[in-house]
Coordinates of C-alpha atoms in Angstrom, one line a residue:
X1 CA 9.9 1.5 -21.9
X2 CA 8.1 5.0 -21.6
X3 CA 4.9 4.0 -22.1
X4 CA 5.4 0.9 -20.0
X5 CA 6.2 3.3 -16.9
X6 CA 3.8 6.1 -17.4
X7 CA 1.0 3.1 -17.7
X8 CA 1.6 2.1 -14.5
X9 CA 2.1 5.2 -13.1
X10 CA -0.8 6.8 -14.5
X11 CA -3.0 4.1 -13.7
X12 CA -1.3 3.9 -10.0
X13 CA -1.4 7.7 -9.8
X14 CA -4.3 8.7 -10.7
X15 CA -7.1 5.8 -8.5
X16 CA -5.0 7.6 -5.4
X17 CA -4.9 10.9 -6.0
X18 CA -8.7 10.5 -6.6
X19 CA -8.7 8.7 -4.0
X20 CA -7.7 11.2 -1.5
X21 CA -9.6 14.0 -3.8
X22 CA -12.9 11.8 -2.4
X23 CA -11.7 12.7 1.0
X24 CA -10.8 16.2 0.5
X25 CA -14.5 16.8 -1.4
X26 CA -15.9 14.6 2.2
X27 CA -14.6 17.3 4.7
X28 CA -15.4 20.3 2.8
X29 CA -18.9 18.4 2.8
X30 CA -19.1 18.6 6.5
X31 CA -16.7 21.6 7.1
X32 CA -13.7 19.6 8.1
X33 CA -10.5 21.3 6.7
X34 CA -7.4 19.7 5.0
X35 CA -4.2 20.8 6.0
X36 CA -2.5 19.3 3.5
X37 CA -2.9 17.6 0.1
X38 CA 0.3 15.5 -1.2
X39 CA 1.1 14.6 -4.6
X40 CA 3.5 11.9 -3.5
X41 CA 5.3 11.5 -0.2
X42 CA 7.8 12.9 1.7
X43 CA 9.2 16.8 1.4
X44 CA 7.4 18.2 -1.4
X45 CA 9.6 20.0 -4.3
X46 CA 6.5 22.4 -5.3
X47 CA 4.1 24.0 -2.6
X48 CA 1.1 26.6 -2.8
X49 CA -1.1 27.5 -0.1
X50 CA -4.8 27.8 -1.4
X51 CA -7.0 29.0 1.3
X52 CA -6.5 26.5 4.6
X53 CA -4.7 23.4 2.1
X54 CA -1.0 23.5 1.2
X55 CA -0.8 21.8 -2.1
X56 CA 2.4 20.1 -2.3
X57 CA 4.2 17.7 -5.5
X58 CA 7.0 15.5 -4.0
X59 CA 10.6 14.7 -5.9
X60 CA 8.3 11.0 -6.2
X61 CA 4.4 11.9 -7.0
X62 CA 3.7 8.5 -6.8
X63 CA 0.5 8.1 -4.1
X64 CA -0.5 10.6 -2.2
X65 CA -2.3 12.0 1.0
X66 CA -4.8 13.9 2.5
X67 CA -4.4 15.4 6.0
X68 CA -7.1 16.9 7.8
X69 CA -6.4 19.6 10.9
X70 CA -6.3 17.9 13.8
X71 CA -6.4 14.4 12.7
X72 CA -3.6 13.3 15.0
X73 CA -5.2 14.8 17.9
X74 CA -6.4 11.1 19.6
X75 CA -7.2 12.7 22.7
X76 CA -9.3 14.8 21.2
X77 CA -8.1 17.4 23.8
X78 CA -8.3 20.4 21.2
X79 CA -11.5 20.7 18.7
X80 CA -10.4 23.4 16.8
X81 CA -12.9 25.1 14.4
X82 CA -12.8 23.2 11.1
X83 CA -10.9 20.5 12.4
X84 CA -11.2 16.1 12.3
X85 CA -12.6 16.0 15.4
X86 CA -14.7 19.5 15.5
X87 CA -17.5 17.3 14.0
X88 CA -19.4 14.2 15.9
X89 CA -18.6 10.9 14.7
X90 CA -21.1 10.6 12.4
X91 CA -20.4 13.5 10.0
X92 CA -16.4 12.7 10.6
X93 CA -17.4 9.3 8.7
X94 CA -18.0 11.7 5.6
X95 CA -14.4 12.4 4.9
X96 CA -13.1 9.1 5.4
X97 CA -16.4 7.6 2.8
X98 CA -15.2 10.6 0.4
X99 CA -12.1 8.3 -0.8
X100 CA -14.0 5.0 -1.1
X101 CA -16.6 6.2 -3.0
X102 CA -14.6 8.4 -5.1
X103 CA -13.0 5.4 -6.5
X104 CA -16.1 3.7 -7.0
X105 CA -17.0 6.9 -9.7
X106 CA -13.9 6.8 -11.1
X107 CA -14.4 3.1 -12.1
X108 CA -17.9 4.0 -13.7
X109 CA -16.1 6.9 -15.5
X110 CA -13.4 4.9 -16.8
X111 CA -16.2 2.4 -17.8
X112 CA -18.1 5.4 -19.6
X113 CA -15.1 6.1 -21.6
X114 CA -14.8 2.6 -22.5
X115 CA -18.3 2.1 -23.9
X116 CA -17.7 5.2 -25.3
X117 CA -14.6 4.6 -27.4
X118 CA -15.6 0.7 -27.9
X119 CA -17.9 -2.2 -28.1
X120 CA -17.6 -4.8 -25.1
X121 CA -15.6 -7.9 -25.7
X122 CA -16.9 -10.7 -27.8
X123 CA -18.5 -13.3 -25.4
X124 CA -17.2 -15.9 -27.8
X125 CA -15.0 -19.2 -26.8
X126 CA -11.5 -19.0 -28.0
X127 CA -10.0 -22.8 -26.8
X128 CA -6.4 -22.3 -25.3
X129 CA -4.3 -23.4 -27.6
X130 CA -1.7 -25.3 -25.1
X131 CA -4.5 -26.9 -24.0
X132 CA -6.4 -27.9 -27.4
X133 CA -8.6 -30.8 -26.8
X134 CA -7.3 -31.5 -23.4
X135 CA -9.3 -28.3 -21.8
X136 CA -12.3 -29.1 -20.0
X137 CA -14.3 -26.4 -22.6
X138 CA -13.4 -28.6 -25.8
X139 CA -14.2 -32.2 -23.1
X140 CA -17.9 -29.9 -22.5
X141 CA -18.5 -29.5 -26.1
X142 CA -17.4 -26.2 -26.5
X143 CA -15.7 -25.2 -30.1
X144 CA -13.7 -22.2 -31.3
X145 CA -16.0 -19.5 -32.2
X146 CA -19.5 -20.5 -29.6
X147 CA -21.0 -17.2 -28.5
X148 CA -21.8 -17.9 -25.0
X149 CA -25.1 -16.0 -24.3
X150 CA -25.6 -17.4 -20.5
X151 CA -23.8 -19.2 -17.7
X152 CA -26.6 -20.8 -15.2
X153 CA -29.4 -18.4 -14.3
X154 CA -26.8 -15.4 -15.7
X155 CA -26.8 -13.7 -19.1
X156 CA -23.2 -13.0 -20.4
X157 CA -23.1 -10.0 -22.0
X158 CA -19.2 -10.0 -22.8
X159 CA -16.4 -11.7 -22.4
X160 CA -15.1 -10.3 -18.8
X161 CA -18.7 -11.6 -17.8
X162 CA -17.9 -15.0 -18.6
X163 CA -14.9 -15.2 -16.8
X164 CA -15.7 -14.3 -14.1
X165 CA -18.6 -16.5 -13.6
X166 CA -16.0 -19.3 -14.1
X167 CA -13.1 -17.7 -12.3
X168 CA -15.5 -18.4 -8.8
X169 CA -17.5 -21.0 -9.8
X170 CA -15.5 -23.2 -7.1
X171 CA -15.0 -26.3 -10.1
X172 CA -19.0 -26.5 -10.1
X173 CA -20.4 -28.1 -13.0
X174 CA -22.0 -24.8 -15.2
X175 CA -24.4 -24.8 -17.5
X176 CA -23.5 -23.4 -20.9
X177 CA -26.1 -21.8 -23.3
X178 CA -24.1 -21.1 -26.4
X179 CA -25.2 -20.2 -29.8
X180 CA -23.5 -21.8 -32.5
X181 CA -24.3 -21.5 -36.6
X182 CA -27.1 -19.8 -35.7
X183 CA -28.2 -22.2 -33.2
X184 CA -29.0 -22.3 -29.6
X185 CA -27.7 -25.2 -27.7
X186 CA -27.0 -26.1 -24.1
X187 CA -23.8 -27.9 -23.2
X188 CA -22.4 -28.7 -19.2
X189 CA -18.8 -27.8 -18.7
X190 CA -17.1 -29.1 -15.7
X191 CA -14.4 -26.3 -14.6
X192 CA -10.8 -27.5 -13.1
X193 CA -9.5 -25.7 -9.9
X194 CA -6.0 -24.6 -10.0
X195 CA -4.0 -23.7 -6.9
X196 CA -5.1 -20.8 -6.1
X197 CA -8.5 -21.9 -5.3
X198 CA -9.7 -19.8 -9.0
X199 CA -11.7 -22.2 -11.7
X200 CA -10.7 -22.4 -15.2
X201 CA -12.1 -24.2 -18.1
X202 CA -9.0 -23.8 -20.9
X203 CA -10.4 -20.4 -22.7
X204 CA -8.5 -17.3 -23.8
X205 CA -9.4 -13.9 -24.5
X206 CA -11.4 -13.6 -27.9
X207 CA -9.6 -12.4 -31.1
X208 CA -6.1 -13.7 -33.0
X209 CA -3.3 -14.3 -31.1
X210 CA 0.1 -13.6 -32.3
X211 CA 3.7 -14.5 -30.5
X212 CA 5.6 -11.9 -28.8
X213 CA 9.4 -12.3 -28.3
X214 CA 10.4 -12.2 -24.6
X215 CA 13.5 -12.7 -22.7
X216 CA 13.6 -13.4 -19.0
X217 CA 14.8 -10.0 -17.4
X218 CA 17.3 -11.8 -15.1
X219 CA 18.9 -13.7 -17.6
X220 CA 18.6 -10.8 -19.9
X221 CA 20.7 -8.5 -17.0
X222 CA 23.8 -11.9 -15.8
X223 CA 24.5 -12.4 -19.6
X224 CA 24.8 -8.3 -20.3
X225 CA 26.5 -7.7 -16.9
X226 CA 29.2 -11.0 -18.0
X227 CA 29.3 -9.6 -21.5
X228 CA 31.1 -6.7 -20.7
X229 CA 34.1 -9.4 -20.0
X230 CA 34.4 -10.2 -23.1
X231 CA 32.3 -12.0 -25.5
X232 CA 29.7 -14.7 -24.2
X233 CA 27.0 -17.2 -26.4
X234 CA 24.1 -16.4 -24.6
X235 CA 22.4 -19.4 -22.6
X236 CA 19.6 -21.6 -24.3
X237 CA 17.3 -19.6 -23.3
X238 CA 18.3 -16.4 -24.8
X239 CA 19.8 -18.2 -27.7
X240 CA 17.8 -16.1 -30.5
X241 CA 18.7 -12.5 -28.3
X242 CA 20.9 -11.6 -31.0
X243 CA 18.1 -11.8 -33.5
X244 CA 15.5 -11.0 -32.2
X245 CA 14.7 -7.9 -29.9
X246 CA 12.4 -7.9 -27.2
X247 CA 8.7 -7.2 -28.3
X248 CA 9.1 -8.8 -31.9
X249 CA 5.8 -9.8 -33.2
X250 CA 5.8 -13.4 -34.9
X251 CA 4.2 -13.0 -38.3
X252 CA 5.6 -15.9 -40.3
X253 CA 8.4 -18.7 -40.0
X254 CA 9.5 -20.4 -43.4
X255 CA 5.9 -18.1 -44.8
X256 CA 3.8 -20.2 -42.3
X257 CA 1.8 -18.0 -40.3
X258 CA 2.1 -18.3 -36.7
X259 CA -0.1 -18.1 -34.2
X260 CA 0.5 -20.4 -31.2
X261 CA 3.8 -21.8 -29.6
X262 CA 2.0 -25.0 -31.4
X263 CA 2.4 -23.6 -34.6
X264 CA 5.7 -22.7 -34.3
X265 CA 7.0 -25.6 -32.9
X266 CA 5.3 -27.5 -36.1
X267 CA 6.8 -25.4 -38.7
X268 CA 10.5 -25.7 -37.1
X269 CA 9.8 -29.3 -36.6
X270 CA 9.1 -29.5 -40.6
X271 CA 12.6 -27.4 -40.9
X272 CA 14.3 -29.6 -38.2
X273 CA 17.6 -27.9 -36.2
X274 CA 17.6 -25.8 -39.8
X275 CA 18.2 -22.2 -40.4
X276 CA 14.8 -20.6 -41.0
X277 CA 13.4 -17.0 -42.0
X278 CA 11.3 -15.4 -39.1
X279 CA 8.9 -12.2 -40.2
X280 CA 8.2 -9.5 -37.9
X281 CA 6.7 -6.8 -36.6
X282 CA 9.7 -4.8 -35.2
X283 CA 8.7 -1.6 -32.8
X284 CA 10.3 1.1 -34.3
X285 CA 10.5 3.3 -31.3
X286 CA 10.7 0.5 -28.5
X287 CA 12.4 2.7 -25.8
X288 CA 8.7 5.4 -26.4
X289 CA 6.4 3.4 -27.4
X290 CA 5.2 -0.4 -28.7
X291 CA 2.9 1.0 -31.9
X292 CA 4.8 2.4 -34.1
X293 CA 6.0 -1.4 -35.9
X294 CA 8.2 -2.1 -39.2
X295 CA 8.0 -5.4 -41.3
X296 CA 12.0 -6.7 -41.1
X297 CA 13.0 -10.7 -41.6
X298 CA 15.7 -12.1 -39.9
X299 CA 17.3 -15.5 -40.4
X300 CA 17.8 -17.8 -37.3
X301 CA 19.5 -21.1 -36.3
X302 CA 16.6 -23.4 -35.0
X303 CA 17.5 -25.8 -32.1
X304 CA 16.4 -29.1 -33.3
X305 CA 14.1 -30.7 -30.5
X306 CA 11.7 -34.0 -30.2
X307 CA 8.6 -34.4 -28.0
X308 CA 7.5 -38.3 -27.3
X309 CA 3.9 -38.8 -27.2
X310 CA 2.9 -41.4 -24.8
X311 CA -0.9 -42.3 -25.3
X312 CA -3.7 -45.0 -24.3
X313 CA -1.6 -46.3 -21.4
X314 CA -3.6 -49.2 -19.5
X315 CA -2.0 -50.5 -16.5
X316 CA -1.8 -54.3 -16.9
X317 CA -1.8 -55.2 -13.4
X318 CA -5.1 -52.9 -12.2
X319 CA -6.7 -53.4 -16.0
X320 CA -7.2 -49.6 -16.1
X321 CA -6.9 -47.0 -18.2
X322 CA -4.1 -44.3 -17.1
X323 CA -3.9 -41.0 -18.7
X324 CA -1.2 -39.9 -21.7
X325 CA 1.9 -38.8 -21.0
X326 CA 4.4 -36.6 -23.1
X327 CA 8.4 -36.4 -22.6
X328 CA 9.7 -33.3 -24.3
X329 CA 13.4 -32.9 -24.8
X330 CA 13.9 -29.4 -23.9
X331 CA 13.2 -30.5 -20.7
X332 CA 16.3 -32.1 -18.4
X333 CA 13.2 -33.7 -15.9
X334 CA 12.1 -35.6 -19.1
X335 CA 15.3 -36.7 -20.3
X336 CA 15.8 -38.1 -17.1
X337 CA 12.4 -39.4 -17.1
X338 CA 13.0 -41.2 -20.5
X339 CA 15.9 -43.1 -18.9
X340 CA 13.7 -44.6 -16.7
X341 CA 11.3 -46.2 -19.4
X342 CA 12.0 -49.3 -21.2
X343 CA 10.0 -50.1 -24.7
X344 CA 9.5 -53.5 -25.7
X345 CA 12.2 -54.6 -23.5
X346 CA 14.6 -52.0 -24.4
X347 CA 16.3 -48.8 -22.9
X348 CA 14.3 -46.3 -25.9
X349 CA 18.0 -44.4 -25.8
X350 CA 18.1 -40.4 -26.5
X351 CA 15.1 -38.6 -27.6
X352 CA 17.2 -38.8 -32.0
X353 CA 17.1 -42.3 -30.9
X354 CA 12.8 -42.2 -30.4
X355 CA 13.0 -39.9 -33.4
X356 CA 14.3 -42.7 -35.4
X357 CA 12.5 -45.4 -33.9
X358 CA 8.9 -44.0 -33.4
X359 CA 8.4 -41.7 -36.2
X360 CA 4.6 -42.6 -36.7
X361 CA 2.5 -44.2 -33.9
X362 CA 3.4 -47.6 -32.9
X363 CA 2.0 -49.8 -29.8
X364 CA 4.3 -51.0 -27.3
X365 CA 4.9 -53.0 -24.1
X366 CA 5.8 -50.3 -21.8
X367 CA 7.5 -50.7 -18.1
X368 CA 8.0 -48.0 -15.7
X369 CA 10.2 -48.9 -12.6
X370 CA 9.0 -52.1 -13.2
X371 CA 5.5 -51.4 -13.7
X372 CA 3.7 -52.9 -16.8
X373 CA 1.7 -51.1 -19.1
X374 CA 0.9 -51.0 -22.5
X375 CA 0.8 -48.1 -24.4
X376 CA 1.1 -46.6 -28.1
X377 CA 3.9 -44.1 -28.5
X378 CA 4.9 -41.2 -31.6
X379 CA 7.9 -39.1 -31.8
X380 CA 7.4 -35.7 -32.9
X381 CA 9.7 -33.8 -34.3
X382 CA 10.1 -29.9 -33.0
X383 CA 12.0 -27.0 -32.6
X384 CA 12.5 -24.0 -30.6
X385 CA 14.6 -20.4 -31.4
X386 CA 15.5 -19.7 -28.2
X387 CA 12.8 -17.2 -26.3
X388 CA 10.3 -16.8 -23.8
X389 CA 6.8 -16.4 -25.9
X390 CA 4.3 -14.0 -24.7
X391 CA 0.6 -14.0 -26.2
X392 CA -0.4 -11.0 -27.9
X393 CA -4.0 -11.1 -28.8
X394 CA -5.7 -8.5 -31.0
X395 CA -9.5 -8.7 -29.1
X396 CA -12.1 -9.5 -30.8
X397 CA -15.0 -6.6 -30.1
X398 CA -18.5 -6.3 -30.8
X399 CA -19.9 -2.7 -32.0
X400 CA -20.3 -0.1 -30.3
X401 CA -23.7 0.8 -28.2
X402 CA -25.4 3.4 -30.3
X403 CA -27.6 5.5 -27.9
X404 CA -26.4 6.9 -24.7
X405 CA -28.8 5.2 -22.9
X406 CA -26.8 2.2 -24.0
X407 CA -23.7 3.3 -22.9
X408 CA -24.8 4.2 -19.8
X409 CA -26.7 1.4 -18.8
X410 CA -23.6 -0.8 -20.3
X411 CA -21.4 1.4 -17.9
X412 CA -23.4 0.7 -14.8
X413 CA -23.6 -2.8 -15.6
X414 CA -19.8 -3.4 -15.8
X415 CA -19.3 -1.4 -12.7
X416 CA -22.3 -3.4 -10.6
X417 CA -20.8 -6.6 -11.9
X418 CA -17.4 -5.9 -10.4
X419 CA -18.7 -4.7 -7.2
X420 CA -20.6 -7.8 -7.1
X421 CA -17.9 -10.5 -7.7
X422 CA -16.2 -9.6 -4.1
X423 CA -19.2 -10.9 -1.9
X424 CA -17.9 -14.8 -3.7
X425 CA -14.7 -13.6 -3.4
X426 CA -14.7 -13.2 0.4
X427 CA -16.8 -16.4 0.7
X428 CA -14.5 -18.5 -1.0
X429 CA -11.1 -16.8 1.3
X430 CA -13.1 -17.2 4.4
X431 CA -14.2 -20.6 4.0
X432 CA -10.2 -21.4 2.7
X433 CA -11.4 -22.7 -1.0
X434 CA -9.3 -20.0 -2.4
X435 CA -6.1 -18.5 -1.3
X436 CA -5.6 -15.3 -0.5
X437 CA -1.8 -14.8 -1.1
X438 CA -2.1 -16.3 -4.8
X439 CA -4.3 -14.1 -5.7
X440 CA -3.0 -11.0 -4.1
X441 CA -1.2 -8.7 -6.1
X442 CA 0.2 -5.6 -5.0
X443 CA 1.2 -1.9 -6.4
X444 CA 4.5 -3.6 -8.7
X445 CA 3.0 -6.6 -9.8
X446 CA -0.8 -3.7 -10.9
X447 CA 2.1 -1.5 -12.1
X448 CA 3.6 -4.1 -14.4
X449 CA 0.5 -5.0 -15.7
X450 CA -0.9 -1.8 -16.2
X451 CA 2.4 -1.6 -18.5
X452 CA 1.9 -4.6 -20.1
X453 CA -1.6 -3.7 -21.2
X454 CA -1.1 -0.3 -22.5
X455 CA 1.4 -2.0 -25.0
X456 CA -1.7 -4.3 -26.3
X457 CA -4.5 -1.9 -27.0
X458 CA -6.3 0.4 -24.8
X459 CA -9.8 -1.1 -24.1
X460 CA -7.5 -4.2 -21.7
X461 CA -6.3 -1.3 -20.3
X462 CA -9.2 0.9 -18.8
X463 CA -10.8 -2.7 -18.0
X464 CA -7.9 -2.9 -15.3
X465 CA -8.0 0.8 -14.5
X466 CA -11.8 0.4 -13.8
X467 CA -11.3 -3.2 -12.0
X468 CA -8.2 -1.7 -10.1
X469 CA -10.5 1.8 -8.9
X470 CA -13.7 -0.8 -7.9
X471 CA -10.6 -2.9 -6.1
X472 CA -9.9 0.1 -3.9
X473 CA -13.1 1.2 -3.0
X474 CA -13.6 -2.7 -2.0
X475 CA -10.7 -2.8 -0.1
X476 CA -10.6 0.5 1.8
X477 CA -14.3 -0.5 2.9
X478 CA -12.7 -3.4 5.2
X479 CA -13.0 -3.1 8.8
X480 CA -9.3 -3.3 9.4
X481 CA -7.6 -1.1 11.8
X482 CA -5.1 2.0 9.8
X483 CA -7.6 1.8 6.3
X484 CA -11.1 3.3 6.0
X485 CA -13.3 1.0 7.0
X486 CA -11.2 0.3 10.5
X487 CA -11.9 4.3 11.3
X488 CA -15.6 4.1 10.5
X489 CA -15.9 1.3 13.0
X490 CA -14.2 3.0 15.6
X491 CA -16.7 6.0 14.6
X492 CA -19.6 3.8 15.2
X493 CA -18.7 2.7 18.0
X494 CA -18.0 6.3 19.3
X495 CA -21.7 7.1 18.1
X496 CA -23.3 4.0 19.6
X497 CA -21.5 4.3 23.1
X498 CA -21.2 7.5 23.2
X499 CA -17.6 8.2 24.0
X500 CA -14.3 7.3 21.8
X501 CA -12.3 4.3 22.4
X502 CA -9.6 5.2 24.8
X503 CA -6.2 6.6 23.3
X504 CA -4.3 4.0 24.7
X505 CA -6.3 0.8 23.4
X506 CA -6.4 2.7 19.7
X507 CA -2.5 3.2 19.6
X508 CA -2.3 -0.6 20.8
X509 CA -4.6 -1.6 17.7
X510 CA -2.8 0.4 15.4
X511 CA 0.4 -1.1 16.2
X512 CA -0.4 -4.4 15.9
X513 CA -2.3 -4.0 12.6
X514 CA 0.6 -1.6 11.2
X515 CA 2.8 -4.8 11.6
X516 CA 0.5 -7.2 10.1
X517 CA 0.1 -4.5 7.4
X518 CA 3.4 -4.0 7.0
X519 CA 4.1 -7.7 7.0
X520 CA 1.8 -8.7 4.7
X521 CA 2.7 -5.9 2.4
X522 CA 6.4 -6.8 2.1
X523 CA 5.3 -10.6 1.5
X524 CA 3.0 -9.7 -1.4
X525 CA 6.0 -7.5 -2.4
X526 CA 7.9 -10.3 -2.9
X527 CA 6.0 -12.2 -4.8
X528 CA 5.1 -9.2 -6.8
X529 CA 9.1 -8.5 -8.0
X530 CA 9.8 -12.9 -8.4
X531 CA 6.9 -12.3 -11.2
X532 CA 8.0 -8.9 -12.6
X533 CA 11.6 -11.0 -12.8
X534 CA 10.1 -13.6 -14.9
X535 CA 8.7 -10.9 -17.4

């Protein structure tokens, strides 16, 4: 839990308080002074005066701020010595640059460290594994273990390269060069939009993947607040809470090593609605820190759990194919669903009933409200334990540069690159393909997974630290009234007409992009605590 908050925080803290060092380093440049620099806001607990700047800490250092002498002076009616407006407009665009830019050298920093401390991430193809052979990567040709050396006219150099020529690639067909065995081939995979506008293709992040136990932190928070009435059984979904804890790692079930929710939904289907033995990796500290781990085995009630397989549907009245469906128990939708279906004539029953009837493939006449189809259907036998599963992937990384030249060039790479992706970013919100508000996320939602990362291993982490720095110095850059970029507009204009714009019309614009700030901000806000919820 430590960690988890002093990841976030530190990752939070630090891009603003360098942030606002950028500014503070921009007037001294041009000999504008800072009244005060703030740790934090509000009343500051610690203060020292160090020349013309009071230092201050707040009782939250969380943020921060720069203020300049004389910045709220609009009027301009007194241009004190050393203060905002004692310089002309262009030299007053120094300090405000300082902060952007500043940002944009901490993400080359944080990407020096990385190359310094690690080899990029493996451009290799790792196929989803709730996807399988249903991704559009394994429908393209790809196969676990490709190394992808170029997407289109671009060479991939890692992993994070890769994605991100997919990620905007607008459901394009791309053009794959992938060495595999030792040889080169060329393959054309066809991303699928989702809906947020962002392309995917059914690929995870290279290396072994491993479960992680979760519980949803609502549920997690009703059944220990109604506990303390008295004893409760804890809801389906928590049903394995008092076995295991939260951030369990799933070595084996029954000795079967376990890798995917697939693998452990075979293996409790082979041990169906038994009691099996789960291994793990326990954290031994959780309330510090996720790595240091013990080896325990616990034993666990299985729920036993069926899904029906519903393939080569062809609609007899259209003569067409239609695509495969699957009813899982678990669900209550599907249940209801499987009401709806009739099988050779028949109501199929419950989902036992399908396990008793279809245990192997068999072909059918099929009818859905009335419609006819045939179709060949299988009954799988499952399980579940009761949790939320979480992925936790030990990455696969190649070796480290061995020159500096290496590591520097490899730094300026990553940080070019992810300047670079905004310009098809932008396109693709301007011309509505992708949505802003899905793809928004604010300080709780970078804060939780900032945490989240720092729990898996630390090269994930300075990734997003550097992303999250280049982000801000993006973002600041906008010409929207209140941030950066909307007072070096107003400074250009001051240099180009040769007067400010009025007092009046500035205090206008302000207000009415404060409330569209402030709007959107509690909006993504929202969103941003709904998904820490579901964590």
């Amino acid at each position: 839990m430590i960690i988890f908050i002093l990841g976030g925080a530190l990752m939070l803290g630090v891009c603003i308080i360098v942030h606002e060092l950028g500014h503070l380093i921009g007037g001294k440049l041009v000999g504008v002074k800072a009244e005060i620099f703030s740790v934090g806001y509000g009343r500051g607990i610690w203060k020292k005066k160090i020349g013309d700047t009071t230092w201050q800490v707040t009782a939250i250092p969380l943020g921060g701020y720069v203020k300049f002498y004389g910045a709220e002076d609009f009027e301009q009616t007194e241009k004190a010595p050393g203060g905002l407006f004692s310089v002309g407009p262009i030299k007053r665009m120094i300090p405000i640059l300082g902060g952007p830019l500043a940002n944009l050298v901490l993400g080359l920093g944080i990407f020096l460290m990385l190359h310094v401390l690690s080899g990029p991430l493996a451009p290799r193809v790792y196929l989803h594994e709730t996807l399988g052979e249903k991704s559009p990567a394994y429908a393209g040709g790809l196969r676990n273990g490709d190394e992808v050396l170029a997407v289109g006219d671009e060479s991939v150099s890692d992993f994070h390269d890769l994605v991100k020529l997919i990620v905007l690639s607008e459901g394009r067909p791309l053009d794959f060069k992938i060495r595999r065995e030792g040889e080169v081939q060329n393959l054309t995979i066809t991303p699928v939009v989702n809906s947020s506008g962002t392309s995917e293709i059914g690929i995870r992040m290279p290396g072994d993947m491993y479960l992680m136990v979760s519980y949803p932190f609502y549920q997690v928070l009703t059944h220990n607040f109604a506990s303390i009435f008295g004893d409760r059984p804890p809801p389906k979904e928590l049903r394995a809470y008092p076995y295991l804890r939260d951030g369990d790692r799933i070595i084996t079930v029954e000795g079967q090593p376990i890798h995917s929710v697939r693998d452990l939904q075979r293996v409790l289907g082979a041990n169906h609605g038994e009691t099996v033995t789960v291994t793990v990796d326990r954290e031994s500290l959780p309330w510090l820190a996720p790595w240091p781990t013990h080896r325990a085995e616990v034993e666990i009630p299985s729920a036993a759990e069926f899904i029906v397989h519903i393939r080569d549907v062809f609609d007899l009245k259209y003569d067409l194919p239609v695509g495969d469906q699957i009813l899982a128990s678990v669900s209550p939708a599907h249940q209801e669903r499987l009401s709806e279906i009739r099988l050779n004539g028949k109501a199929p029953g419950s989902f036992p009933q399908m396990g008793r009837d279809f245990p192997q493939a068999a072909p059918v006449a099929l009818s859905i409200s009335g419609r006819e189809y045939k179709a060949v259907v299988e009954t799988e036998k499952i399980g579940t334990l009761g949790f939320q599963s979480a992925a936790s992937i030990r990455g696969d990384y190649l070796e480290n540069h061995d020159t500096v030249m290496g590591v520097l060039g490899a730094a300026y790479n990553d940080t070019f690159k992810n300047v670079m992706i905004y310009p098809a970013f932008f396109a693709g919100l301007f011309s509505g393909r992708i949505s802003f508000i899905d793809n928004a996320a604010g300080p709780v939602r970078i804060f939780g997974a900032a945490g989240i990362l720092i729990k898996s291993d630390y090269q994930n982490y300075l990734q997003l630290f550097a992303a999250i720095s280049i982000a801000l110095f993006i973002m600041n850059l906008i010409p929207f009234p209140i941030v950066d970029g909307g007072h070096i507009v107003f400074y250009l204009y001051e240099a180009i007409a040769g007067k400010p714009v009025s007092p009046a019309v500035l205090e206008s614009i302000y207000k009415v992009a404060f409330s569209m700030l402030m709007f959107l901000g509690l909006w993504i806000m929202y969103r941003d605590i709904i998904w820490i919820i579901g964590l």
